[in-house]
Short mmCIF file of C-alpha atoms in Angstrom, two decimals:
data_model
loop_
_atom_site.label_atom_id
_atom_site.label_comp_id
_atom_site.label_asym_id
_atom_site.label_seq_id
_atom_site.Cartn_x
_atom_site.Cartn_y
_atom_site.Cartn_z
CA UNK A 1 11.50 -8.70 -5.65
CA UNK A 2 7.87 -7.90 -6.51
CA UNK A 3 9.07 -5.20 -8.95
CA UNK A 4 11.51 -7.70 -10.46
CA UNK A 5 8.69 -10.22 -10.80
CA UNK A 6 6.55 -7.63 -12.63
CA UNK A 7 9.28 -7.08 -15.24
CA UNK A 8 9.91 -10.81 -15.57
CA UNK A 9 6.18 -11.40 -16.12
CA UNK A 10 6.23 -8.84 -18.95
CA UNK A 11 9.31 -10.38 -20.54
CA UNK A 12 8.02 -13.96 -20.39
CA UNK A 13 4.61 -13.01 -21.75
CA UNK A 14 6.16 -10.94 -24.54
CA UNK A 15 8.53 -13.74 -25.55
CA UNK A 16 5.79 -16.37 -25.55
CA UNK A 17 3.04 -14.38 -27.29
CA UNK A 18 4.73 -11.33 -28.91
CA UNK A 19 2.30 -9.25 -26.83
CA UNK A 20 3.54 -5.70 -26.28
CA UNK A 21 0.78 -3.78 -24.43
CA UNK A 22 0.69 -3.70 -20.63
CA UNK A 23 -0.83 -1.73 -17.79
CA UNK A 24 0.82 -1.34 -14.40
CA UNK A 25 -1.80 -0.94 -11.71
CA UNK A 26 -1.10 -0.08 -8.09
CA UNK A 27 -2.10 2.33 -5.33
CA UNK A 28 -0.78 5.87 -5.05
CA UNK A 29 2.89 6.01 -4.09
CA UNK A 30 3.56 2.31 -4.69
CA UNK A 31 6.61 2.99 -6.88
CA UNK A 32 5.13 2.67 -10.39
CA UNK A 33 6.81 5.80 -11.75
CA UNK A 34 10.10 4.84 -10.08
CA UNK A 35 9.84 1.40 -11.69
CA UNK A 36 9.32 3.11 -15.06
CA UNK A 37 12.59 5.02 -14.55
CA UNK A 38 14.40 1.80 -13.58
CA UNK A 39 12.95 -0.09 -16.55
CA UNK A 40 14.00 2.74 -18.90
CA UNK A 41 17.54 2.38 -17.56
CA UNK A 42 17.43 -1.38 -18.08
CA UNK A 43 16.33 -0.86 -21.69
CA UNK A 44 18.63 1.98 -22.74
CA UNK A 45 21.36 2.38 -20.12
CA UNK A 46 25.02 1.51 -20.50
CA UNK A 47 26.18 -1.95 -19.37
CA UNK A 48 27.84 -0.51 -16.24
CA UNK A 49 24.67 1.35 -15.21
CA UNK A 50 22.57 -1.74 -15.88
CA UNK A 51 24.87 -3.81 -13.67
CA UNK A 52 24.34 -1.37 -10.80
CA UNK A 53 20.59 -1.52 -11.37
CA UNK A 54 20.58 -5.32 -11.12
CA UNK A 55 23.06 -5.49 -8.24
CA UNK A 56 20.43 -6.77 -5.77
CA UNK A 57 18.86 -9.27 -8.19
CA UNK A 58 19.68 -12.96 -8.17
CA UNK A 59 21.94 -14.17 -10.97
CA UNK A 60 19.05 -16.06 -12.57
CA UNK A 61 16.71 -13.05 -12.53
CA UNK A 62 19.38 -10.69 -13.85
CA UNK A 63 20.28 -13.06 -16.68
CA UNK A 64 16.63 -13.50 -17.63
CA UNK A 65 15.96 -9.74 -17.69
CA UNK A 66 19.03 -9.17 -19.86
CA UNK A 67 17.83 -11.88 -22.24
CA UNK A 68 14.37 -10.28 -22.52
CA UNK A 69 15.33 -6.62 -22.79
CA UNK A 70 19.06 -6.28 -23.60
CA UNK A 71 19.57 -8.97 -26.23
CA UNK A 72 20.28 -8.19 -29.88
CA UNK A 73 21.45 -5.12 -31.72
CA UNK A 74 18.17 -3.21 -31.48
CA UNK A 75 18.44 -0.13 -29.27
CA UNK A 76 15.52 0.94 -27.11
CA UNK A 77 14.24 4.50 -26.97
CA UNK A 78 12.04 5.25 -23.92
CA UNK A 79 9.28 7.77 -24.71
CA UNK A 80 7.76 9.14 -21.47
CA UNK A 81 4.28 10.69 -21.52
CA UNK A 82 2.53 12.17 -18.47
CA UNK A 83 -1.26 12.08 -18.69
CA UNK A 84 -3.58 15.06 -18.25
CA UNK A 85 -7.23 15.87 -18.90
CA UNK A 86 -6.51 16.44 -22.59
CA UNK A 87 -6.24 14.67 -25.92
CA UNK A 88 -3.77 11.76 -25.55
CA UNK A 89 -2.88 11.82 -29.26
CA UNK A 90 -1.46 15.34 -29.01
CA UNK A 91 0.55 14.52 -25.87
CA UNK A 92 2.01 11.32 -27.35
CA UNK A 93 2.90 13.02 -30.65
CA UNK A 94 4.67 15.81 -28.78
CA UNK A 95 6.60 13.29 -26.64
CA UNK A 96 7.68 11.34 -29.73
CA UNK A 97 9.06 14.46 -31.39
CA UNK A 98 10.87 15.53 -28.21
CA UNK A 99 12.53 12.14 -27.66
CA UNK A 100 13.64 11.43 -31.21
CA UNK A 101 15.09 14.87 -32.00
CA UNK A 102 17.85 13.99 -34.49
CA UNK A 103 17.26 10.23 -34.35
CA UNK A 104 15.49 10.10 -37.71
CA UNK A 105 11.80 10.31 -36.77
CA UNK A 106 9.82 10.00 -40.02
CA UNK A 107 7.34 12.75 -40.77
CA UNK A 108 3.75 11.83 -40.01
CA UNK A 109 1.56 11.68 -43.10
CA UNK A 110 -1.65 13.69 -43.21
CA UNK A 111 -3.94 10.65 -43.26
CA UNK A 112 -1.82 8.47 -40.96
CA UNK A 113 -3.03 7.34 -37.53
CA UNK A 114 -0.79 7.79 -34.51
CA UNK A 115 -0.33 4.03 -34.08
CA UNK A 116 0.68 3.55 -37.73
CA UNK A 117 3.13 6.44 -37.51
CA UNK A 118 4.78 5.03 -34.37
CA UNK A 119 4.99 1.57 -35.99
CA UNK A 120 6.70 3.08 -39.03
CA UNK A 121 9.11 4.94 -36.75
CA UNK A 122 10.29 1.66 -35.19
CA UNK A 123 11.25 0.36 -38.64
CA UNK A 124 12.91 3.44 -40.14
CA UNK A 125 14.64 5.18 -37.23
CA UNK A 126 18.14 3.69 -37.18
CA UNK A 127 17.00 0.33 -35.77
CA UNK A 128 15.43 1.93 -32.69
CA UNK A 129 12.73 0.06 -30.81
CA UNK A 130 10.32 2.14 -28.76
CA UNK A 131 8.89 1.69 -25.27
CA UNK A 132 6.05 4.14 -24.71
CA UNK A 133 5.44 4.94 -21.02
CA UNK A 134 2.07 6.59 -20.37
CA UNK A 135 2.23 7.71 -16.75
CA UNK A 136 -1.02 8.94 -15.17
CA UNK A 137 -2.89 7.18 -17.97
CA UNK A 138 -6.01 7.52 -15.83
CA UNK A 139 -6.09 11.25 -16.63
CA UNK A 140 -6.51 10.43 -20.32
CA UNK A 141 -9.23 7.91 -19.44
CA UNK A 142 -11.03 10.52 -17.32
CA UNK A 143 -10.89 12.88 -20.31
CA UNK A 144 -12.44 10.19 -22.49
CA UNK A 145 -15.17 9.39 -19.95
CA UNK A 146 -16.11 12.91 -18.85
CA UNK A 147 -15.19 15.13 -21.80
CA UNK A 148 -15.98 12.80 -24.68
CA UNK A 149 -12.37 12.15 -25.68
CA UNK A 150 -11.29 9.28 -27.92
CA UNK A 151 -10.28 6.11 -26.06
CA UNK A 152 -9.78 3.95 -29.17
CA UNK A 153 -6.30 5.39 -29.60
CA UNK A 154 -5.17 3.01 -26.84
CA UNK A 155 -6.70 0.03 -28.67
CA UNK A 156 -4.82 1.05 -31.82
CA UNK A 157 -1.55 1.39 -29.90
CA UNK A 158 -2.02 -2.04 -28.29
CA UNK A 159 -2.70 -3.66 -31.65
CA UNK A 160 0.32 -1.91 -33.18
CA UNK A 161 2.50 -3.24 -30.34
CA UNK A 162 1.21 -6.78 -30.97
CA UNK A 163 2.13 -6.50 -34.69
CA UNK A 164 5.51 -4.81 -34.16
CA UNK A 165 7.57 -8.03 -33.90
CA UNK A 166 8.78 -6.94 -30.49
CA UNK A 167 9.89 -3.45 -31.54
CA UNK A 168 7.16 -1.54 -29.68
CA UNK A 169 6.11 -1.83 -26.03
CA UNK A 170 3.25 0.26 -24.63
CA UNK A 171 2.97 0.59 -20.84
CA UNK A 172 0.07 2.48 -19.24
CA UNK A 173 0.43 3.33 -15.54
CA UNK A 174 -2.83 3.38 -13.55
CA UNK A 175 -3.98 3.82 -9.94
CA UNK A 176 -7.07 1.63 -10.36
CA UNK A 177 -8.53 -0.86 -12.81
CA UNK A 178 -9.07 0.37 -16.38
CA UNK A 179 -12.87 0.11 -16.32
CA UNK A 180 -13.18 1.93 -12.96
CA UNK A 181 -12.72 5.19 -14.87
CA UNK A 182 -15.85 4.40 -16.92
CA UNK A 183 -18.35 4.07 -14.05
CA UNK A 184 -20.26 7.22 -15.13
CA UNK A 185 -20.85 6.24 -18.74
CA UNK A 186 -23.54 3.97 -20.22
CA UNK A 187 -23.55 0.18 -20.13
CA UNK A 188 -22.71 0.03 -23.83
CA UNK A 189 -19.81 2.43 -23.27
CA UNK A 190 -18.44 0.32 -20.40
CA UNK A 191 -18.59 -2.79 -22.57
CA UNK A 192 -16.54 -0.94 -25.18
CA UNK A 193 -13.99 0.01 -22.51
CA UNK A 194 -13.73 -3.62 -21.38
CA UNK A 195 -12.99 -4.64 -24.96
CA UNK A 196 -10.13 -2.14 -25.10
CA UNK A 197 -8.90 -3.16 -21.64
CA UNK A 198 -8.61 -6.72 -22.92
CA UNK A 199 -5.86 -5.59 -25.31
CA UNK A 200 -3.60 -4.85 -22.31
CA UNK A 201 -2.08 -7.35 -19.90
CA UNK A 202 -2.45 -5.92 -16.40
CA UNK A 203 0.57 -6.23 -14.10
CA UNK A 204 0.02 -5.36 -10.41
CA UNK A 205 2.76 -3.21 -8.87
CA UNK A 206 2.84 -3.17 -5.06
CA UNK A 207 5.33 -4.29 -2.44
CA UNK A 208 4.67 -7.18 -0.07
CA UNK A 209 4.78 -6.63 3.69
CA UNK A 210 8.32 -7.82 4.36
CA UNK A 211 9.60 -5.88 1.33
CA UNK A 212 8.58 -2.65 3.07
CA UNK A 213 10.86 -3.62 5.97
CA UNK A 214 13.73 -4.29 3.55
CA UNK A 215 13.12 -0.93 1.85
CA UNK A 216 13.26 0.90 5.20
CA UNK A 217 16.40 -0.98 6.27
CA UNK A 218 18.19 0.12 3.07
CA UNK A 219 16.96 3.70 3.38
CA UNK A 220 18.35 4.19 6.90
CA UNK A 221 22.15 4.39 6.86
CA UNK A 222 24.38 5.28 9.79
CA UNK A 223 28.04 5.13 10.68
CA UNK A 224 27.10 4.82 14.36
CA UNK A 225 27.36 1.47 16.04
CA UNK A 226 24.01 -0.20 16.49
CA UNK A 227 22.84 -1.03 19.99
CA UNK A 228 22.11 -4.68 20.84
CA UNK A 229 18.44 -5.43 20.26
CA UNK A 230 17.95 -8.35 22.59
CA UNK A 231 14.98 -10.51 21.67
CA UNK A 232 12.68 -7.79 20.31
CA UNK A 233 13.44 -8.34 16.61
CA UNK A 234 13.15 -12.13 16.96
CA UNK A 235 9.80 -11.92 18.75
CA UNK A 236 8.43 -9.48 16.17
CA UNK A 237 9.71 -11.60 13.26
CA UNK A 238 8.06 -14.76 14.66
CA UNK A 239 4.78 -12.91 15.11
CA UNK A 240 4.86 -11.56 11.53
CA UNK A 241 5.56 -14.99 10.08
CA UNK A 242 2.89 -16.66 12.22
CA UNK A 243 2.80 -20.35 11.44
CA UNK A 244 4.45 -20.00 8.03
CA UNK A 245 7.51 -22.10 7.38
CA UNK A 246 10.90 -20.79 6.40
CA UNK A 247 13.85 -19.24 8.23
CA UNK A 248 13.23 -16.01 10.11
CA UNK A 249 16.88 -14.97 10.40
CA UNK A 250 16.79 -12.77 7.24
CA UNK A 251 13.71 -10.95 8.59
CA UNK A 252 15.37 -10.50 12.01
CA UNK A 253 18.42 -9.02 10.27
CA UNK A 254 16.25 -6.57 8.30
CA UNK A 255 14.38 -5.49 11.43
CA UNK A 256 17.67 -4.90 13.24
CA UNK A 257 18.94 -2.89 10.26
CA UNK A 258 16.02 -0.46 10.69
CA UNK A 259 17.60 0.89 13.90
CA UNK A 260 16.99 3.39 15.47
CA UNK A 261 13.39 2.50 14.58
CA UNK A 262 11.96 -0.02 17.02
CA UNK A 263 11.25 -3.35 15.24
CA UNK A 264 7.51 -2.90 15.84
CA UNK A 265 7.56 0.54 14.20
CA UNK A 266 9.45 -0.83 11.19
CA UNK A 267 6.92 -3.66 10.89
CA UNK A 268 3.88 -1.36 11.14
CA UNK A 269 4.97 1.39 8.73
CA UNK A 270 4.16 -0.72 5.67
CA UNK A 271 0.62 -1.73 6.73
CA UNK A 272 -0.12 1.84 7.88
CA UNK A 273 1.03 3.27 4.54
CA UNK A 274 -1.41 0.97 2.69
CA UNK A 275 -4.47 2.27 4.55
CA UNK A 276 -6.89 4.70 2.88
CA UNK A 277 -5.15 7.71 4.47
CA UNK A 278 -1.69 6.57 3.31
CA UNK A 279 0.08 6.50 -0.05
CA UNK A 280 2.23 3.38 0.17
CA UNK A 281 6.00 3.90 -0.14
CA UNK A 282 5.51 7.64 -0.61
CA UNK A 283 4.09 7.84 2.92
CA UNK A 284 6.98 5.78 4.28
CA UNK A 285 9.62 8.07 2.80
CA UNK A 286 7.59 11.11 3.81
CA UNK A 287 7.77 9.85 7.39
CA UNK A 288 11.51 9.13 7.17
CA UNK A 289 12.59 12.38 5.53
CA UNK A 290 10.13 15.14 6.43
CA UNK A 291 10.48 17.60 9.32
CA UNK A 292 6.93 17.07 10.59
CA UNK A 293 6.27 17.13 14.35
CA UNK A 294 7.17 13.85 16.10
CA UNK A 295 8.62 12.52 12.83
CA UNK A 296 11.81 10.54 12.37
CA UNK A 297 13.95 13.55 11.48
CA UNK A 298 12.83 15.41 14.63
CA UNK A 299 13.69 12.32 16.67
CA UNK A 300 17.19 12.19 15.13
CA UNK A 301 17.88 15.84 15.90
CA UNK A 302 16.48 15.78 19.44
CA UNK A 303 17.62 12.37 20.71
CA UNK A 304 21.01 10.87 21.42
CA UNK A 305 22.07 7.47 20.12
CA UNK A 306 21.99 6.16 23.70
CA UNK A 307 18.32 7.05 24.20
CA UNK A 308 15.35 4.79 23.57
CA UNK A 309 14.52 3.68 20.04
CA UNK A 310 11.84 5.47 18.03
CA UNK A 311 8.94 3.44 19.41
CA UNK A 312 5.21 3.04 18.97
CA UNK A 313 4.44 5.96 21.30
CA UNK A 314 6.44 8.24 18.97
CA UNK A 315 4.57 6.82 15.98
CA UNK A 316 1.20 7.40 17.69
CA UNK A 317 2.13 11.03 18.40
CA UNK A 318 3.25 11.46 14.75
CA UNK A 319 -0.02 10.08 13.35
CA UNK A 320 -2.15 12.16 15.70
CA UNK A 321 -0.26 15.40 15.05
CA UNK A 322 -0.05 15.09 11.25
CA UNK A 323 -2.61 12.62 9.88
CA UNK A 324 -5.54 12.59 12.31
CA UNK A 325 -8.00 14.48 10.00
CA UNK A 326 -7.23 12.06 7.16
CA UNK A 327 -7.57 9.03 9.47
CA UNK A 328 -10.92 10.26 10.80
CA UNK A 329 -12.21 10.60 7.23
CA UNK A 330 -11.11 7.04 6.38
CA UNK A 331 -12.73 3.67 7.23
CA UNK A 332 -10.39 3.54 10.26
CA UNK A 333 -11.92 6.73 11.67
CA UNK A 334 -14.27 5.12 14.22
CA UNK A 335 -11.63 2.80 15.66
CA UNK A 336 -9.14 5.68 15.79
CA UNK A 337 -11.66 7.81 17.72
CA UNK A 338 -12.19 4.95 20.16
CA UNK A 339 -8.43 4.67 20.71
CA UNK A 340 -8.06 8.44 21.20
CA UNK A 341 -10.90 8.35 23.75
CA UNK A 342 -9.14 5.53 25.61
CA UNK A 343 -5.92 7.56 25.78
CA UNK A 344 -7.80 10.60 27.11
CA UNK A 345 -9.59 8.48 29.74
CA UNK A 346 -6.23 7.07 30.82
CA UNK A 347 -4.88 10.61 31.22
CA UNK A 348 -7.95 11.62 33.27
CA UNK A 349 -7.33 8.63 35.55
CA UNK A 350 -3.88 9.99 36.28
CA UNK A 351 -2.03 7.48 34.11
CA UNK A 352 1.74 7.78 34.17
CA UNK A 353 4.05 8.04 31.17
CA UNK A 354 4.49 4.27 31.38
CA UNK A 355 0.73 3.68 31.20
CA UNK A 356 0.40 5.99 28.19
CA UNK A 357 3.35 4.37 26.36
CA UNK A 358 1.90 0.89 26.75
CA UNK A 359 -1.64 2.04 25.90
CA UNK A 360 -0.57 3.83 22.69
CA UNK A 361 1.38 0.75 21.63
CA UNK A 362 -1.64 -1.51 22.20
CA UNK A 363 -3.84 0.97 20.33
CA UNK A 364 -1.64 0.93 17.22
CA UNK A 365 -1.22 -2.84 17.27
CA UNK A 366 -4.98 -3.28 17.65
CA UNK A 367 -5.75 -0.78 14.86
CA UNK A 368 -3.49 -2.32 12.22
CA UNK A 369 -3.35 -5.98 13.23
CA UNK A 370 -5.27 -7.18 10.15
CA UNK A 371 -2.58 -6.19 7.63
CA UNK A 372 0.55 -6.49 9.76
CA UNK A 373 0.15 -9.95 11.25
CA UNK A 374 1.11 -8.43 14.61
CA UNK A 375 -1.37 -9.16 17.38
CA UNK A 376 -1.20 -7.22 20.70
CA UNK A 377 -0.35 -10.35 22.68
CA UNK A 378 1.31 -10.08 26.11
CA UNK A 379 4.60 -11.21 24.53
CA UNK A 380 4.50 -8.47 21.86
CA UNK A 381 3.33 -5.80 24.32
CA UNK A 382 6.19 -6.76 26.65
CA UNK A 383 8.76 -5.60 24.04
CA UNK A 384 6.87 -2.53 22.76
CA UNK A 385 8.79 -0.13 25.04
CA UNK A 386 12.44 -1.16 25.13
CA UNK A 387 13.24 0.73 28.35
CA UNK A 388 10.63 -1.03 30.53
CA UNK A 389 11.09 -4.28 32.42
CA UNK A 390 8.58 -7.16 31.99
CA UNK A 391 7.29 -6.47 35.51
CA UNK A 392 6.58 -2.83 34.66
CA UNK A 393 4.72 -3.88 31.51
CA UNK A 394 2.60 -6.37 33.42
CA UNK A 395 1.78 -3.82 36.15
CA UNK A 396 0.82 -1.19 33.55
CA UNK A 397 -1.48 -3.63 31.71
CA UNK A 398 -3.15 -4.64 34.98
CA UNK A 399 -3.87 -0.98 35.80
CA UNK A 400 -5.22 -0.29 32.28
CA UNK A 401 -7.59 -3.27 32.52
CA UNK A 402 -8.77 -2.11 35.95
CA UNK A 403 -9.50 1.37 34.53
CA UNK A 404 -11.59 -0.17 31.70
CA UNK A 405 -9.23 1.32 29.12
CA UNK A 406 -8.15 -2.00 27.60
CA UNK A 407 -9.61 -5.48 27.78
CA UNK A 408 -7.86 -8.85 27.75
CA UNK A 409 -9.44 -11.42 25.41
CA UNK A 410 -8.74 -14.86 26.78
CA UNK A 411 -9.80 -16.77 23.64
CA UNK A 412 -7.16 -15.05 21.48
CA UNK A 413 -4.63 -14.15 24.22
CA UNK A 414 -4.57 -10.51 23.08
CA UNK A 415 -5.23 -7.06 24.46
CA UNK A 416 -7.65 -4.66 22.77
CA UNK A 417 -8.93 -1.15 23.29
CA UNK A 418 -12.06 -1.26 25.43
CA UNK A 419 -14.82 0.24 23.30
CA UNK A 420 -17.57 0.19 25.96
CA UNK A 421 -18.40 2.46 28.86
CA UNK A 422 -16.87 2.46 32.34
CA UNK A 423 -19.72 0.22 33.56
CA UNK A 424 -18.36 -3.22 34.51
CA UNK A 425 -20.92 -5.62 33.04
CA UNK A 426 -19.21 -8.79 34.26
CA UNK A 427 -19.15 -7.53 37.85
CA UNK A 428 -22.85 -6.52 37.68
CA UNK A 429 -23.88 -9.92 36.28
CA UNK A 430 -21.86 -11.71 38.91
CA UNK A 431 -23.49 -9.56 41.62
CA UNK A 432 -26.95 -10.42 40.32
CA UNK A 433 -26.11 -14.12 40.33
CA UNK A 434 -24.94 -13.97 43.91
CA UNK A 435 -28.10 -12.12 44.95
CA UNK A 436 -30.20 -14.82 43.32
CA UNK A 437 -32.47 -14.00 40.40
CA UNK A 438 -35.59 -16.12 39.72
CA UNK A 439 -37.22 -16.32 36.31
CA UNK A 440 -41.02 -15.95 35.97
CA UNK A 441 -41.58 -18.41 33.14
CA UNK A 442 -45.31 -17.58 32.80
CA UNK A 443 -44.41 -13.93 32.24
CA UNK A 444 -41.75 -14.96 29.70
CA UNK A 445 -44.32 -17.12 27.86
CA UNK A 446 -46.80 -14.21 27.71
CA UNK A 447 -44.09 -11.90 26.34
CA UNK A 448 -43.05 -14.45 23.73
CA UNK A 449 -46.60 -14.74 22.37
CA UNK A 450 -46.73 -11.09 21.30
CA UNK A 451 -47.41 -10.60 17.60
CA UNK A 452 -44.78 -8.60 15.73
CA UNK A 453 -45.56 -5.05 14.68
CA UNK A 454 -44.69 -4.63 11.02
CA UNK A 455 -43.44 -1.15 10.23
CA UNK A 456 -44.42 -1.49 6.57
CA UNK A 457 -48.03 -2.37 7.45
CA UNK A 458 -48.24 0.58 9.82
CA UNK A 459 -46.85 2.88 7.12
CA UNK A 460 -49.36 1.70 4.51
CA UNK A 461 -52.28 2.00 6.94
CA UNK A 462 -51.53 5.45 8.26
#
């Protein structure tokens, strides 16, 4: 739906203002290039292909998109350009010539700018309107910033699109904001970039959390009969929604459709893919389709349909075997190291497979709770390993707390990885209280009257 909303935003803005220059901005692997392919199909595909493309859209959205981009006799010609550290004018000219072929592209005059030539092509080429896709536009911007290339070509294209009476659309596809590519140039240069950026309407392209679950549920198809899930999907869906209103049945259905992934794994894949070490949907499909150790494909080939679901312990093993160097180099590196240390301390204590399964589940939930909405509460932890009974879960958590591997936070009713040492501070404080500790208030007063030592004064003096 977020991709549909991005196209609807473009169509509404274009109809209201005749504006034709846009940038799509989103993280790596968020589906921008795939959306460009889908949008090209919407613009130039046959009616039957377009109907398949809009099969999952609501009737209102599909009708509105057809009105914006399929109405009238004008035919659209998508012109795809892939950016590189080179002159954008040469790349765009070459793409125009390749796409038109025998479609009547007028010859470019010797003193004619690229934007003027493209505008003339929309009026003389058998009633063809043009949508210019500039994928990896950031490469052209890097060329302009670092190699002294011309960036004003994009301003000219945006202005030509605005004057084209709806016959030219320019779409630049970026990984970060336009002006982020100009951070190494002068203040005056950045101001010039901002002026050019203002010619483009920026449209964010990124899926919401629950859309990742829907994407995974559609990607996994099986003729096998699904096992009953019990309450796991319902508990996970309620936790994701939190206190938000609205029915949870559609979310429960999507989580169940992700089988044989455990509902918690399906819910965490999206937030994990959006971390610094991930690449959004690309990471999700890499996990689903690759033959990496402990990945989904290895699970499918080595497990029977009657075995346990692909759970959080499997996901932990996958991340550690394949992505640990990238995680350690990311902002999550310290917390990941703490979790790995907790797992190793549990193993040294003689923890069983049950202890390790529960601990790895708590570790992942604790690591990615901020983006997922899933807190490692006793209720969530109780469903993290589908083969264990509630009593086994409770016993395992009690042992892990006693070994100072996890800690239970009463104020939030959640478990967390214990980041301290094996020294039990609460027990030591309680022992001191029972022994009786008197305070020497005169000594405290003498200590409090000490004058501060200023490091700066010491540095200047010596």
